CSV table of C-alpha atoms in Angstrom, one decimal:
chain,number,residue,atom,x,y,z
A,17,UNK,CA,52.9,-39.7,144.6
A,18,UNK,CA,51.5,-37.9,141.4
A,19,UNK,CA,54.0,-35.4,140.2
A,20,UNK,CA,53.1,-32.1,142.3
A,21,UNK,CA,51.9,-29.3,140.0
A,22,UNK,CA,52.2,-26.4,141.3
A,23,UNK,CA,48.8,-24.3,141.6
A,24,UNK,CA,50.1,-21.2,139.1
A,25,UNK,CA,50.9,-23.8,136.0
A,26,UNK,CA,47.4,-25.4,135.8
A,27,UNK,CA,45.0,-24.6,133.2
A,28,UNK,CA,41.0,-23.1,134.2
A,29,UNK,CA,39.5,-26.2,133.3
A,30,UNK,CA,41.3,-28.3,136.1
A,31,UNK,CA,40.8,-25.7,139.0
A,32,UNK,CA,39.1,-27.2,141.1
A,33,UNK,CA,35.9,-25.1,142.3
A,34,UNK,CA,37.5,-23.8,146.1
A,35,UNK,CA,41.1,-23.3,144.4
A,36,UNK,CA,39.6,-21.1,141.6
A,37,UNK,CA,40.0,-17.7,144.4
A,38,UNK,CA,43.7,-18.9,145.0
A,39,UNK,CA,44.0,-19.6,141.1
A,40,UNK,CA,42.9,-16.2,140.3
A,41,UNK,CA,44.3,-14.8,142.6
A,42,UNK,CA,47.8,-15.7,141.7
A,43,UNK,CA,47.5,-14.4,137.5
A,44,UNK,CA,49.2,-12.0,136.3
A,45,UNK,CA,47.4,-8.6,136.2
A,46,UNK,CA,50.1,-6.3,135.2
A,47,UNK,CA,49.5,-4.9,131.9
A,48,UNK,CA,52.2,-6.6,130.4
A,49,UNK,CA,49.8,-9.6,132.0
A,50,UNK,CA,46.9,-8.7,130.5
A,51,UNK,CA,48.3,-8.0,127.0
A,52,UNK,CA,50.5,-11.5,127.1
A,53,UNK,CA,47.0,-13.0,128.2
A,54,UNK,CA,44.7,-11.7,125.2
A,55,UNK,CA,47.8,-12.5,123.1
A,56,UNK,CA,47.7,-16.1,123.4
A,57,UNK,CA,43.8,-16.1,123.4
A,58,UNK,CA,44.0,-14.5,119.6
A,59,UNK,CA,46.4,-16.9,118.6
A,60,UNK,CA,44.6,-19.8,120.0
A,61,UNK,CA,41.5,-19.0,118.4
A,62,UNK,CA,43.5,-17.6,115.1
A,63,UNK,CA,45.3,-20.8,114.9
A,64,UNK,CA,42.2,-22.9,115.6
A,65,UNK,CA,39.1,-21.6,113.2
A,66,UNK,CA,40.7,-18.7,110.7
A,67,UNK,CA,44.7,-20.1,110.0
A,68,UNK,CA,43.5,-23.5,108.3
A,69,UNK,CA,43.4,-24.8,104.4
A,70,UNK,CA,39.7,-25.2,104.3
A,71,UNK,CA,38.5,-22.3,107.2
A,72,UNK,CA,34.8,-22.1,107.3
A,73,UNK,CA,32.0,-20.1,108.5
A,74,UNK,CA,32.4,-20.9,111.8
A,75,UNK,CA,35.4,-19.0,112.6
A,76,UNK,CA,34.1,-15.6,111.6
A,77,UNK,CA,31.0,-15.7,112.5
A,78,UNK,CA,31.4,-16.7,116.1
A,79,UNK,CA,33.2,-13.2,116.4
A,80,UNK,CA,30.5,-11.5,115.1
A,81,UNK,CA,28.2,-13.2,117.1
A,82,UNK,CA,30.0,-12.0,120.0
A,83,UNK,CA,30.3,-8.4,119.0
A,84,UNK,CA,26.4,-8.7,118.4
A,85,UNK,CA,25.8,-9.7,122.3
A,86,UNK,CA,28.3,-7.5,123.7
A,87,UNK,CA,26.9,-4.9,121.9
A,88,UNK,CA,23.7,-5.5,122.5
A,89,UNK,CA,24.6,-5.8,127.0
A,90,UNK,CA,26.3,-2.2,126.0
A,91,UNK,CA,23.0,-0.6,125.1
A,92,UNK,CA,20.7,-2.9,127.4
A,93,UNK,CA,20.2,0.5,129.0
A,94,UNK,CA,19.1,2.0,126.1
A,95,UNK,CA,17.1,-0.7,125.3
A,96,UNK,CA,15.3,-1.0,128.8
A,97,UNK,CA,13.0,1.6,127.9
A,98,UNK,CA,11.0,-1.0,124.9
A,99,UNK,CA,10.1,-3.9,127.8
A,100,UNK,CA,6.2,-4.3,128.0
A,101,UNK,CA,5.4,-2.7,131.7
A,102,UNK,CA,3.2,-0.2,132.6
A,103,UNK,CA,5.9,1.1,135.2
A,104,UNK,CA,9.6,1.6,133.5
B,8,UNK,CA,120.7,-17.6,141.3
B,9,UNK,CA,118.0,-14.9,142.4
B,10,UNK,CA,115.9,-16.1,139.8
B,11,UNK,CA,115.9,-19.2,141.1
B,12,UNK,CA,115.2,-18.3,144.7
B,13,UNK,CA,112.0,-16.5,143.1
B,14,UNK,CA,111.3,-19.3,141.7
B,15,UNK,CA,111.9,-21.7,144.9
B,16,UNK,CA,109.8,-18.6,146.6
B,17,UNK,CA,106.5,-18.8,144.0
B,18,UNK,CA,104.7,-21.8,144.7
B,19,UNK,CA,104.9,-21.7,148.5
B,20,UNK,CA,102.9,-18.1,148.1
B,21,UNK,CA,100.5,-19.6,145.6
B,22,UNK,CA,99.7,-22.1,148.5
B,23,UNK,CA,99.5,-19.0,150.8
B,24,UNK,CA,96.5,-18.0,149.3
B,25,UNK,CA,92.7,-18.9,149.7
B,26,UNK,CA,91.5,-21.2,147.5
B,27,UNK,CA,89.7,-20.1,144.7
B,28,UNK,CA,85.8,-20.6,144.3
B,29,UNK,CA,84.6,-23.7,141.9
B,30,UNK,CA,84.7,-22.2,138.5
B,31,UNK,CA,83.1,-25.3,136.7
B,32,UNK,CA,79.4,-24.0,138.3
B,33,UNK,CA,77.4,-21.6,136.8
B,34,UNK,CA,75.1,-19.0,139.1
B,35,UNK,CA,71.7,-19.6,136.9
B,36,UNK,CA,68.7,-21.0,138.0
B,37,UNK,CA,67.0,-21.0,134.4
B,38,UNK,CA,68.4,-23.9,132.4
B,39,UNK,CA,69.5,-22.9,128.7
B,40,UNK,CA,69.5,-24.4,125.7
B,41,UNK,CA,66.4,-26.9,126.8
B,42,UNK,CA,64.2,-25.7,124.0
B,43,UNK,CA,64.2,-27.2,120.5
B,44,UNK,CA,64.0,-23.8,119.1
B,45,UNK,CA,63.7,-24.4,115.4
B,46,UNK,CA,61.7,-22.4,113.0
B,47,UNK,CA,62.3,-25.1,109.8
B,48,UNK,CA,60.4,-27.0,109.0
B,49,UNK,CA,57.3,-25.3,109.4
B,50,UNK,CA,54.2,-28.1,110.2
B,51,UNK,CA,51.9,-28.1,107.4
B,52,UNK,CA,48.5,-26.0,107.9
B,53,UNK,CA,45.4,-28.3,109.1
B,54,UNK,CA,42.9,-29.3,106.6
B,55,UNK,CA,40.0,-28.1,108.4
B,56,UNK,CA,39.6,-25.8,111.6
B,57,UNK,CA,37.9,-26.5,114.5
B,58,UNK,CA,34.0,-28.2,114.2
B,59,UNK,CA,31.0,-25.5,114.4
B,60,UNK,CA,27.7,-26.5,114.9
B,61,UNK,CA,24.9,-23.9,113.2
B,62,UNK,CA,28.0,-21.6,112.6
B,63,UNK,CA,27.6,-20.3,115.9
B,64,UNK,CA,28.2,-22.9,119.3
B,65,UNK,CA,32.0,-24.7,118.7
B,66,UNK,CA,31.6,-28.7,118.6
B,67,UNK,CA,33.2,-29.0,122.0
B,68,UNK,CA,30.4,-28.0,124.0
B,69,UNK,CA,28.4,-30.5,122.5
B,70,UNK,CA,31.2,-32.7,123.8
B,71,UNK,CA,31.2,-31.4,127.0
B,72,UNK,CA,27.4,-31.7,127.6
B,73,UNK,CA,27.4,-35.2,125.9
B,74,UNK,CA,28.1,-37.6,129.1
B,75,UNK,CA,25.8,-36.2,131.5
B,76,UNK,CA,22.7,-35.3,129.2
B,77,UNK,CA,22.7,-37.3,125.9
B,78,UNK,CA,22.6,-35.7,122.5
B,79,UNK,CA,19.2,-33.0,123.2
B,80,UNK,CA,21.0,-31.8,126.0
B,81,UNK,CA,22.4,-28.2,124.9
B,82,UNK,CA,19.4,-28.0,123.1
B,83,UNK,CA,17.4,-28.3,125.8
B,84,UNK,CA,19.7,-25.9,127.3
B,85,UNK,CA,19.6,-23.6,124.7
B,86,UNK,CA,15.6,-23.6,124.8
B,87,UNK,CA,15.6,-23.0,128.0
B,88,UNK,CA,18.0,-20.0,128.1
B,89,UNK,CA,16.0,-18.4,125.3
B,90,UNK,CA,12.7,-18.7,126.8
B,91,UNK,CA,14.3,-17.2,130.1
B,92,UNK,CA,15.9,-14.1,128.2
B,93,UNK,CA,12.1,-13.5,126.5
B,94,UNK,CA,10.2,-14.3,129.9
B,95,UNK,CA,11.7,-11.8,132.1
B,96,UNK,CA,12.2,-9.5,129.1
B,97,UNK,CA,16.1,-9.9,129.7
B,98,UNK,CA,15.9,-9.8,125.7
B,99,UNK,CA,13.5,-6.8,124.7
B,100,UNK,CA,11.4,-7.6,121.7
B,101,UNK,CA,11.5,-3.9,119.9
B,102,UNK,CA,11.8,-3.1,116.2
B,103,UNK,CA,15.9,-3.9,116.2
B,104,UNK,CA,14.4,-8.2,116.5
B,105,UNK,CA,12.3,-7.9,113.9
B,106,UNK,CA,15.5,-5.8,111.3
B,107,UNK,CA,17.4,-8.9,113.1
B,108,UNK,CA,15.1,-11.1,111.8
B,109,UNK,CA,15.1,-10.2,108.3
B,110,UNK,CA,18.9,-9.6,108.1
B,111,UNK,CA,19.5,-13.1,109.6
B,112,UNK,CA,16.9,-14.6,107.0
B,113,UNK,CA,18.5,-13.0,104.2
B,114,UNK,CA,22.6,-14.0,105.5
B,115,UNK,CA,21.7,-18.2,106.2
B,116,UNK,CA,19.4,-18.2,102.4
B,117,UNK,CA,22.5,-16.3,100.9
B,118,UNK,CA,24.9,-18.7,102.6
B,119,UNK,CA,22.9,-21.7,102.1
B,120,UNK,CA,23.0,-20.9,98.4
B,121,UNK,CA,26.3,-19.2,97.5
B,122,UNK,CA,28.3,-21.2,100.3
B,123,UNK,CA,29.8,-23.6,98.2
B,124,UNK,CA,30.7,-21.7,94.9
B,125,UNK,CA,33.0,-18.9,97.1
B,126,UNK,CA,34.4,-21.5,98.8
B,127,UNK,CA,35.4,-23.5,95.9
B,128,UNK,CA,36.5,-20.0,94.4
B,129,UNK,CA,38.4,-19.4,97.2
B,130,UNK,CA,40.2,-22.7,97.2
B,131,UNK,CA,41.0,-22.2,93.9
B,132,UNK,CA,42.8,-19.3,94.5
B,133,UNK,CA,44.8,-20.9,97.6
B,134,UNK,CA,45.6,-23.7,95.0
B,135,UNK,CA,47.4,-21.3,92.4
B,136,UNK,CA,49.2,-19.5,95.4
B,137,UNK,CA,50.3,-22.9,96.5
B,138,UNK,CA,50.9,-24.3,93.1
B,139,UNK,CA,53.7,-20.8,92.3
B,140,UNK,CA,55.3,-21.4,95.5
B,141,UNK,CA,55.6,-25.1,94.8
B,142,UNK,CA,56.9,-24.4,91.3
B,143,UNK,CA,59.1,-22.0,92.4
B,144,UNK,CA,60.6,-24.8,94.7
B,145,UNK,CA,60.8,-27.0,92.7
B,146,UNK,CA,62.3,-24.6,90.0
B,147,UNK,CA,65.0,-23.9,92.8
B,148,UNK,CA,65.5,-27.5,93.1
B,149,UNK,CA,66.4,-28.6,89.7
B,150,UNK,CA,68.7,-25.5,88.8
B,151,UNK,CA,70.6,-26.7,92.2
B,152,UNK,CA,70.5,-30.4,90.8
B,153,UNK,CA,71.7,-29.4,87.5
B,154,UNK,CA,74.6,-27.1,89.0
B,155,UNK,CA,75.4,-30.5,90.8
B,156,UNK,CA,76.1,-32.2,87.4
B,157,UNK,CA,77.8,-29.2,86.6
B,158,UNK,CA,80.0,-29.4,89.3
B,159,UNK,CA,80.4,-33.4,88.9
B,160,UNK,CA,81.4,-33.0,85.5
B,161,UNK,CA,83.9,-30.4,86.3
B,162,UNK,CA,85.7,-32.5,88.9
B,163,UNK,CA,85.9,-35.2,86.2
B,164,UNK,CA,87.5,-32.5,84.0
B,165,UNK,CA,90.0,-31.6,86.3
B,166,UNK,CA,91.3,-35.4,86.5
B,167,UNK,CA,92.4,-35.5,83.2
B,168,UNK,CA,94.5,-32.1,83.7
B,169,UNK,CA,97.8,-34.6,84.3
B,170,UNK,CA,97.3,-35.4,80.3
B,171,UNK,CA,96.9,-31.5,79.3
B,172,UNK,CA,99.9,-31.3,81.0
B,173,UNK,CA,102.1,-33.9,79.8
B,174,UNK,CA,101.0,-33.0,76.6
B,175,UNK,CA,102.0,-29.6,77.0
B,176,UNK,CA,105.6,-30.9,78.7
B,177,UNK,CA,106.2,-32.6,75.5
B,178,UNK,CA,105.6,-30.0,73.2
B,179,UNK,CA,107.6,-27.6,75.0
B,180,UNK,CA,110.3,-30.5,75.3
B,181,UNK,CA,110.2,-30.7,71.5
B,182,UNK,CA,110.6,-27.3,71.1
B,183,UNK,CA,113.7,-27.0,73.1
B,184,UNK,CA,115.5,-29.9,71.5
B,185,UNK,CA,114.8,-28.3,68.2
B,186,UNK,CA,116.1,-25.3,68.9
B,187,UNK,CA,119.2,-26.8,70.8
B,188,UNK,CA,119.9,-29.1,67.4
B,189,UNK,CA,119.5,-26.0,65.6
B,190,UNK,CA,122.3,-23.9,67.4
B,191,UNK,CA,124.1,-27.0,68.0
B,192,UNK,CA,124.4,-27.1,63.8
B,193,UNK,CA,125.0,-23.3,63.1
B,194,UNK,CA,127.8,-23.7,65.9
B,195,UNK,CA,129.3,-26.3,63.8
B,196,UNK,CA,129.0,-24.7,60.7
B,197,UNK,CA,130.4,-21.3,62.1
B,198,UNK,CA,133.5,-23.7,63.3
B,199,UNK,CA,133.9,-25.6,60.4
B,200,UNK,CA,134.1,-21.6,58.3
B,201,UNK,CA,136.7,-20.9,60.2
B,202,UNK,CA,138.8,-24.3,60.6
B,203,UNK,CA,138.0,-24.0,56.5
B,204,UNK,CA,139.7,-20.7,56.4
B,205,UNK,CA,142.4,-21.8,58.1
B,206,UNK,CA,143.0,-24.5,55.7
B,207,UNK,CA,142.7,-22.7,53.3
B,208,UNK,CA,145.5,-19.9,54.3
B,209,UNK,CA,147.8,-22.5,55.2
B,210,UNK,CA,147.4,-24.1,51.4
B,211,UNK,CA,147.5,-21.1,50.0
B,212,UNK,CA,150.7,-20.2,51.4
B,213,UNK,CA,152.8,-23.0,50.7
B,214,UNK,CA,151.4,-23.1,47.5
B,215,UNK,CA,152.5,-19.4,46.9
B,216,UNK,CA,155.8,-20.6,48.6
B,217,UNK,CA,156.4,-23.7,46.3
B,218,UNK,CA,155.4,-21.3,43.2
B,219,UNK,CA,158.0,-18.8,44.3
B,220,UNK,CA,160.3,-21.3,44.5
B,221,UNK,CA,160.5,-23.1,41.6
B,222,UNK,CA,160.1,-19.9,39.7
B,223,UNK,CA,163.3,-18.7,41.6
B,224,UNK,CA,165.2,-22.2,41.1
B,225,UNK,CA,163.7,-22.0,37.2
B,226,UNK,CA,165.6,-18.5,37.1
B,227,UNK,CA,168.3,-19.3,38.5
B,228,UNK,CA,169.3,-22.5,36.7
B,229,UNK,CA,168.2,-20.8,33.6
B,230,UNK,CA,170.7,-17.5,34.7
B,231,UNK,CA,173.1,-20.2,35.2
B,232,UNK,CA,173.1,-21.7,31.7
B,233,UNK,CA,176.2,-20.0,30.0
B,234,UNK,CA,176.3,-19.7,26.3
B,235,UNK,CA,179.1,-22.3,26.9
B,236,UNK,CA,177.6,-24.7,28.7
B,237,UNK,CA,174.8,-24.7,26.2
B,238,UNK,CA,177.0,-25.1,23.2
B,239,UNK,CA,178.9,-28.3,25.3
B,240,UNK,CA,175.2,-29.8,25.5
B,241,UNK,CA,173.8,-29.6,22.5
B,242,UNK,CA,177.1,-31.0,21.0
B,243,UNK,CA,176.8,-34.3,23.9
B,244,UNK,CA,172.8,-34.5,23.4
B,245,UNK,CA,174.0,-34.9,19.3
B,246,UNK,CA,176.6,-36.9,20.5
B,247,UNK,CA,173.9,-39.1,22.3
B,248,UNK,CA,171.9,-39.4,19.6
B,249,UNK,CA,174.0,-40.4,16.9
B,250,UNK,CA,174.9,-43.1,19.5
B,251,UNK,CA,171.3,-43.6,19.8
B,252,UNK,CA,170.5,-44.0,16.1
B,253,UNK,CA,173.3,-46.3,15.4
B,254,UNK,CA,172.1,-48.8,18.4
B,255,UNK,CA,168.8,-48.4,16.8
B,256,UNK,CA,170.0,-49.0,13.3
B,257,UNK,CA,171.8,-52.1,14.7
B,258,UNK,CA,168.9,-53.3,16.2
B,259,UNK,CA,166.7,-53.3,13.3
């Protein structure tokens, strides 16, 4: 028998698709949670782009990137009013 | 005798009790001490970070795409998606596209150009920072290596302190026997002054003694010398002589 993992250890990327509500279910959403959650996703990406000898472009500019997209669903809104129609 | 009847009493109430719970166990469920929790030494940093393709999409979703649609697939996809965003205007082309535009132009001809002088610049300053530290340790090292000699030498140092010592015995030893000759000789000169002395009273008085009496005998014989007994011996030493002479005269 493969060693039983249990469904709280595994990582996102070997959910499989009809455990993913159970997985999800079963995080940790208390604000300590949350905070321990975006804690290790800075240091994951810190530790894998910005905290090397030879860092490149890459790792800032994929931030930036983001911030340009979120941004730019943030005023989609805003921006609505520029589409070509006749009818807005 | 009570004290031993306590004593008889004492284990039979120690059996009397309950026995006590297994002290060896420990009520944790967490395990401690399984972590190798040292901080020293650090790993080294990694050369490089992790592969970006165009600056913008991380190597390993090329990766992930790679089995199932070859090498065009993500950009395919990416095609696709942007042709979707402009079709149903989910992207809006105002004037903010085309100041994106230019912006963009200018930052990929600026990095294009300029990329590999900062970064060289930039290493070069990692370099010096790493080269200080490295100095420093290795500054640290060799005064700890030196103290080492130091230390080395010192403990060879203190193996020859049995000589300093005997050395030092001696001289003190000498010193002492000097100064013990030295009284022992004024002792026996002091002595000698005084056995001298004594000698020297003694002599002194039987000399005054003998002196005394031989003046006193001298006195008294000459005292005793009547005119008589001086006129009787002169007369016998002429006597004598005449005797003398003739024997003399005969003789020749």
């Amino acid at each position: 028998l493969p060693a039983a993992v249990l469904l709280k250890d595994t990582k996102l990327m070997d959910v499989k698709l009809g455990q993913l509500g159970t997985w999800l279910a079963m995080r940790d959403f208390t604000p300590g949670g949350i905070l321990g959650a975006v804690r290790r996703g800075y240091n994951r990406y810190y530790n894998k782009y910005i905290n090397v000898r030879k860092g490149g472009l890459g790792g800032v500019s994929m931030v930036l990137a983001g911030y340009v997209v979120l941004s730019y669903i943030w005023s989609y809104s805003h921006v609505k009013h520029d589409r070509r129609r006749k009818y807005h | 005798m009570l004290s031993r009847l306590v004593l008889r009493a004492a284990p039979a109430a120690l059996r009397a009790l309950p026995p006590p719970v297994a002290v060896g166990v420990l009520h944790t469920t967490r395990p401690l001490h399984t972590t190798q929790q040292s901080l020293a030494p650090v790993p080294p940093l990694p050369e490089k970070g992790g592969e970006v393709r165009h600056g913008l999409i991380p190597e390993e979703f090329f990766q992930f795409l790679y089995p199932k649609t070859g090498v065009t697939g993500p950009y395919m996809l990416g095609t696709g998606l942007l042709l979707y965003l402009l079709s149903k205007e989910i992207y809006v082309i105002n004037h903010e596209t085309v100041a994106a535009a230019c912006i963009l132009t200018v930052i990929v001809y600026g990095v294009k150009k300029f990329g590999a002088d900062v970064a060289a610049f930039a290493d070069k300053l990692n370099e010096e920072k790493v080269a200080t530290a490295l100095a420093m340790k290795n500054e640290a090292i060799q005064t700890l290596q030196t103290a080492i000699e130091e230390e080395k030498k010192e403990q060879w140092r203190v193996e020859g302190r049995s000589y300093l010592f005997d050395a030092k015995r001696n001289n003190i030893a000498m010193l002492l026997e000097a100064n013990y000759r030295e009284r022992l000789l004024m002792v026996y000169n002091e002595v000698k002054k005084r056995l001298d002395y004594q000698v020297a009273m003694q002599t002194l008085k039987r000399q005054k003694e003998q002196d005394h009496m031989i003046q006193w005998v001298e006195k008294n014989v000459v005292q005793s010398i009547t005119p008589q007994q001086q006129k009787e011996s002169i007369a016998k030493c002429i006597l004598d002589l005449k005797a003398l002479s003739k024997s003399a005269h005969a003789a020749v």
